[in-house]
PDB file of C-alpha atoms in Angstrom:
ATOM      1  CA  MET O1028      30.035  61.060   6.126  1.00 62.00           C
ATOM      2  CA  SER O1029      29.045  57.898   3.904  1.00 75.00           C
ATOM      3  CA  GLU O1030      25.477  56.682   3.431  1.00 78.00           C
ATOM      4  CA  ILE O1031      26.457  53.582   5.356  1.00 71.00           C
ATOM      5  CA  GLU O1032      27.859  55.590   8.557  1.00 73.00           C
ATOM      6  CA  GLU O1033      24.718  57.448   8.452  1.00 74.00           C
ATOM      7  CA  ALA O1034      22.509  54.223   8.285  1.00 70.00           C
ATOM      8  CA  VAL O1035      24.479  53.189  11.258  1.00 66.00           C
ATOM      9  CA  LYS O1036      24.207  56.283  13.427  1.00 68.00           C
ATOM     10  CA  SER O1037      20.405  56.237  12.384  1.00 68.00           C
ATOM     11  CA  ALA O1038      19.926  52.671  13.603  1.00 64.00           C
ATOM     12  CA  VAL O1039      22.067  52.842  16.689  1.00 63.00           C
ATOM     13  CA  LYS O1040      21.408  55.735  18.856  1.00 61.00           C
ATOM     14  CA  VAL O1041      23.213  56.943  22.017  1.00 57.00           C
ATOM     15  CA  ASN O1042      21.261  58.830  24.608  1.00 55.00           C
ATOM     16  CA  LYS O1043      21.487  59.168  28.326  1.00 55.00           C
ATOM     17  CA  LYS O1044      20.553  55.451  29.412  1.00 58.00           C
ATOM     18  CA  GLY O1045      23.174  53.963  26.597  1.00 55.00           C
ATOM     19  CA  ILE O1046      22.904  52.620  23.449  1.00 58.00           C
ATOM     20  CA  GLN O1047      19.453  52.086  21.608  1.00 59.00           C
ATOM     21  CA  LEU O1048      18.877  50.159  18.773  1.00 60.00           C
ATOM     22  CA  SER O1049      16.097  50.834  16.145  1.00 71.00           C
ATOM     23  CA  TRP O1050      13.516  47.787  15.694  1.00 66.00           C
ATOM     24  CA  TRP O1051      14.709  46.546  12.458  1.00 69.00           C
ATOM     25  CA  LEU O1052      18.577  46.133  13.885  1.00 73.00           C
ATOM     26  CA  LEU O1053      16.812  43.741  16.420  1.00 71.00           C
ATOM     27  CA  LEU O1054      14.794  42.037  13.915  1.00 76.00           C
ATOM     28  CA  VAL O1055      18.047  41.195  11.989  1.00 80.00           C
ATOM     29  CA  ALA O1056      19.994  40.083  15.287  1.00 80.00           C
ATOM     30  CA  VAL O1057      16.660  37.959  16.211  1.00 80.00           C
ATOM     31  CA  ILE O1058      16.459  36.047  12.816  1.00 87.00           C
ATOM     32  CA  ALA O1059      20.268  35.637  12.294  1.00 84.00           C
ATOM     33  CA  PHE O1060      20.168  34.139  15.799  1.00 79.00           C
ATOM     34  CA  GLY O1061      17.058  31.612  14.921  1.00 81.00           C
ATOM     35  CA  GLY O1062      18.879  30.963  11.620  1.00 82.00           C
ATOM     36  CA  VAL O1063      21.933  29.728  13.246  1.00 83.00           C
ATOM     37  CA  PHE O1064      19.894  27.837  16.358  1.00 81.00           C
ATOM     38  CA  PHE O1065      18.293  26.021  13.574  1.00 83.00           C
ATOM     39  CA  LEU O1066      21.350  24.779  11.421  1.00 81.00           C
ATOM     40  CA  VAL O1067      23.241  24.013  14.691  1.00 79.00           C
ATOM     41  CA  ASN O1068      19.923  21.551  15.427  1.00 76.00           C
ATOM     42  CA  ALA O1069      19.385  20.415  11.900  1.00 74.00           C
ATOM     43  CA  ASN O1070      23.022  19.173  11.954  1.00 65.00           C
ATOM     44  CA  LYS O1071      22.573  17.433  15.374  1.00 65.00           C
ATOM     45  CA  THR O1072      19.091  15.708  13.820  1.00 59.00           C
ATOM     46  CA  ALA O1073      20.920  14.768  10.531  1.00 56.00           C
ATOM     47  CA  SER O1074      23.823  13.006  12.329  1.00 56.00           C
ATOM     48  CA  LYS O1075      21.266  10.938  14.670  1.00 60.00           C
ATOM     49  CA  LYS O1076      20.083   9.323  11.470  1.00 61.00           C
ATOM     50  CA  PRO O1077      21.200   5.463  11.381  1.00 62.00           C
ATOM     51  CA  PRO O1078      23.433   4.599   8.885  1.00 63.00           C
ATOM     52  CA  VAL O1079      22.462   2.834   5.692  1.00 66.00           C
ATOM     53  CA  LYS O1080      22.722  -0.668   6.007  1.00 72.00           C
ATOM     54  CA  VAL O1081      24.953  -2.398   3.164  1.00 80.00           C
ATOM     55  CA  ASP O1082      24.340  -6.286   2.549  1.00 86.00           C
ATOM     56  CA  THR O1083      27.237  -8.178   2.863  1.00 91.00           C
ATOM     57  CA  LYS O1084      28.330 -10.457   0.005  1.00 93.00           C
ATOM     58  CA  GLU O1085      26.860 -13.787   1.703  1.00 93.00           C
ATOM     59  CA  GLU O1086      23.791 -11.491   2.510  1.00 94.00           C
ATOM     60  CA  ILE O1087      23.290 -11.207  -0.983  1.00 94.00           C
ATOM     61  CA  ASN O1088      24.068 -14.726  -1.859  1.00 94.00           C
ATOM     62  CA  ILE O1089      21.259 -15.759   0.709  1.00 95.00           C
ATOM     63  CA  LYS O1090      18.739 -13.307  -0.826  1.00 95.00           C
ATOM     64  CA  GLN O1091      19.589 -14.473  -4.834  1.00 95.00           C
ATOM     65  CA  THR O1092      19.454 -17.911  -3.729  1.00 95.00           C
ATOM     66  CA  LEU O1093      16.118 -18.168  -2.070  1.00 95.00           C
ATOM     67  CA  SER O1094      14.526 -15.684  -4.564  1.00 95.00           C
ATOM     68  CA  SER O1095      15.729 -18.177  -7.431  1.00 94.00           C
ATOM     69  CA  GLN O1096      13.222 -20.702  -5.596  1.00 95.00           C
ATOM     70  CA  ARG O1097      10.070 -19.161  -5.949  1.00 94.00           C
ATOM     71  CA  GLY O1098       9.556 -20.204  -9.623  1.00 93.00           C
ATOM     72  CA  ASP O1099      10.077 -23.918  -8.420  1.00 95.00           C
ATOM     73  CA  ILE O1100       7.837 -23.782  -5.613  1.00 95.00           C
ATOM     74  CA  VAL O1101       5.081 -22.105  -7.857  1.00 94.00           C
ATOM     75  CA  ARG O1102       5.510 -24.971 -10.464  1.00 95.00           C
ATOM     76  CA  TYR O1103       5.385 -27.612  -7.762  1.00 96.00           C
ATOM     77  CA  PHE O1104       2.015 -25.987  -6.312  1.00 96.00           C
ATOM     78  CA  GLU O1105       0.759 -26.038 -10.073  1.00 96.00           C
ATOM     79  CA  THR O1106       1.514 -29.753 -10.776  1.00 96.00           C
ATOM     80  CA  ASN O1107       0.168 -30.803  -7.019  1.00 97.00           C
ATOM     81  CA  LYS O1108      -2.522 -28.573  -6.134  1.00 97.00           C
ATOM     82  CA  THR O1109      -0.327 -28.084  -2.732  1.00 97.00           C
ATOM     83  CA  TYR O1110       2.527 -26.639  -1.225  1.00 97.00           C
ATOM     84  CA  VAL O1111       2.971 -29.797   1.138  1.00 96.00           C
ATOM     85  CA  GLY O1112       5.753 -32.049  -0.043  1.00 96.00           C
ATOM     86  CA  TRP O1113       8.062 -29.353  -1.621  1.00 96.00           C
ATOM     87  CA  THR O1114      11.554 -29.562  -0.159  1.00 95.00           C
ATOM     88  CA  VAL O1115      14.262 -27.089  -0.250  1.00 94.00           C
ATOM     89  CA  PRO O1116      16.795 -28.668  -2.695  1.00 95.00           C
ATOM     90  CA  ALA O1117      19.830 -29.892  -1.180  1.00 96.00           C
ATOM     91  CA  ALA O1118      22.318 -27.558  -3.080  1.00 95.00           C
ATOM     92  CA  VAL O1119      20.039 -24.621  -2.247  1.00 95.00           C
ATOM     93  CA  ALA O1120      20.312 -25.647   1.451  1.00 96.00           C
ATOM     94  CA  THR O1121      24.183 -26.409   1.255  1.00 96.00           C
ATOM     95  CA  LYS O1122      24.611 -22.775  -0.666  1.00 95.00           C
ATOM     96  CA  VAL O1123      22.694 -20.815   2.129  1.00 96.00           C
ATOM     97  CA  LYS O1124      24.283 -22.648   4.831  1.00 95.00           C
ATOM     98  CA  ALA O1125      28.021 -21.655   3.448  1.00 94.00           C
ATOM     99  CA  ALA O1126      26.823 -18.101   3.337  1.00 94.00           C
ATOM    100  CA  GLY O1127      26.102 -18.277   7.284  1.00 93.00           C
ATOM    101  CA  SER O1128      22.488 -19.065   7.575  1.00 95.00           C
ATOM    102  CA  GLU O1129      19.767 -21.775   7.200  1.00 96.00           C
ATOM    103  CA  VAL O1130      16.670 -22.073   4.922  1.00 96.00           C
ATOM    104  CA  LYS O1131      13.674 -22.481   6.748  1.00 95.00           C
ATOM    105  CA  SER O1132      10.189 -23.194   5.423  1.00 94.00           C
ATOM    106  CA  ASN O1133       6.182 -23.407   6.649  1.00 95.00           C
ATOM    107  CA  LEU O1134       4.306 -25.362   4.123  1.00 96.00           C
ATOM    108  CA  THR O1135       0.325 -25.633   3.919  1.00 96.00           C
ATOM    109  CA  ALA O1136      -1.872 -26.774   1.254  1.00 96.00           C
ATOM    110  CA  THR O1137      -2.531 -23.202   0.278  1.00 96.00           C
ATOM    111  CA  SER O1138       0.457 -21.183   1.670  1.00 96.00           C
ATOM    112  CA  TYR O1139       4.306 -20.981   1.746  1.00 96.00           C
ATOM    113  CA  VAL O1140       6.660 -18.946   3.783  1.00 96.00           C
ATOM    114  CA  ILE O1141      10.488 -19.656   3.036  1.00 96.00           C
ATOM    115  CA  TYR O1142      13.075 -17.862   5.045  1.00 96.00           C
ATOM    116  CA  ALA O1143      16.752 -17.575   6.263  1.00 96.00           C
ATOM    117  CA  LYS O1144      18.167 -15.141   8.749  1.00 95.00           C
ATOM    118  CA  MET O1145      20.861 -12.763   7.774  1.00 94.00           C
ATOM    119  CA  PRO O1146      24.088 -13.477   9.142  1.00 92.00           C
ATOM    120  CA  ASN O1147      25.252 -10.015   9.724  1.00 89.00           C
ATOM    121  CA  SER O1148      22.019  -8.157  11.253  1.00 85.00           C
ATOM    122  CA  LYS O1149      19.011  -9.317  13.238  1.00 84.00           C
ATOM    123  CA  LEU O1150      16.708  -9.430  10.377  1.00 93.00           C
ATOM    124  CA  THR O1151      15.206 -12.279   8.433  1.00 95.00           C
ATOM    125  CA  PHE O1152      14.777 -12.629   4.329  1.00 96.00           C
ATOM    126  CA  CYS O1153      11.394 -13.999   4.049  1.00 96.00           C
ATOM    127  CA  MET O1154       9.310 -15.075   0.544  1.00 96.00           C
ATOM    128  CA  ASP O1155       5.698 -16.197   1.079  1.00 96.00           C
ATOM    129  CA  SER O1156       3.039 -17.144  -1.379  1.00 95.00           C
ATOM    130  CA  LYS O1157       1.150 -13.735  -1.307  1.00 94.00           C
ATOM    131  CA  GLY O1158       4.333 -12.331  -3.475  1.00 94.00           C
ATOM    132  CA  PHE O1159       5.750 -10.703  -0.329  1.00 95.00           C
ATOM    133  CA  THR O1160       9.792 -10.541  -0.588  1.00 95.00           C
ATOM    134  CA  SER O1161      11.843  -8.554   1.745  1.00 94.00           C
ATOM    135  CA  GLU O1162      13.551  -8.343   4.954  1.00 94.00           C
ATOM    136  CA  VAL O1163      11.469  -8.647   8.257  1.00 95.00           C
ATOM    137  CA  SER O1164      12.354  -8.538  11.799  1.00 93.00           C
ATOM    138  CA  LYS O1165      10.284 -11.486  12.709  1.00 93.00           C
ATOM    139  CA  VAL O1166       8.401 -13.750  10.362  1.00 94.00           C
ATOM    140  CA  ALA O1167       4.844 -13.012  11.330  1.00 90.00           C
ATOM    141  CA  SER O1168       3.104 -16.484  11.093  1.00 92.00           C
ATOM    142  CA  LYS O1169       3.610 -19.861   9.371  1.00 90.00           C
ATOM    143  CA  THR O1170       1.344 -18.447   6.368  1.00 92.00           C
ATOM    144  CA  SER O1171       2.642 -14.961   5.793  1.00 94.00           C
ATOM    145  CA  CYS O1172       5.907 -12.917   6.300  1.00 94.00           C
ATOM    146  CA  ASN O1173       4.624 -10.031   7.597  1.00 89.00           C
TER     147      ASN O1173
END
């Protein structure tokens, strides 16, 4: 008889009540079952993750166009000591409108918020005088994106 057959015979004993398994064989079965259960649930959890949002060409265009205005508005403030009076250049407004959105701004003497809704998502691209530049679900106030 081979070593494997002897190991199996010692692990699985047959008596009058039926088959009796040794404790280590039961332990291996429980661990194997737990591993399978974990893998099945891990796959379900992984598949529930939201897909990665990819910006469209239009959204990228809007973000680049608005981002390029930060230097302009900062220079305006350095010259005038206020943000009030700065206007979105017509070329910028036209470019953003062609991409499917509209530039909006909230200006005070000491702060600015410039934003545009993304045409293919429910998010708004926003920049403010505190240095914030990103997408938000809602513009928080007239002086801050978030």
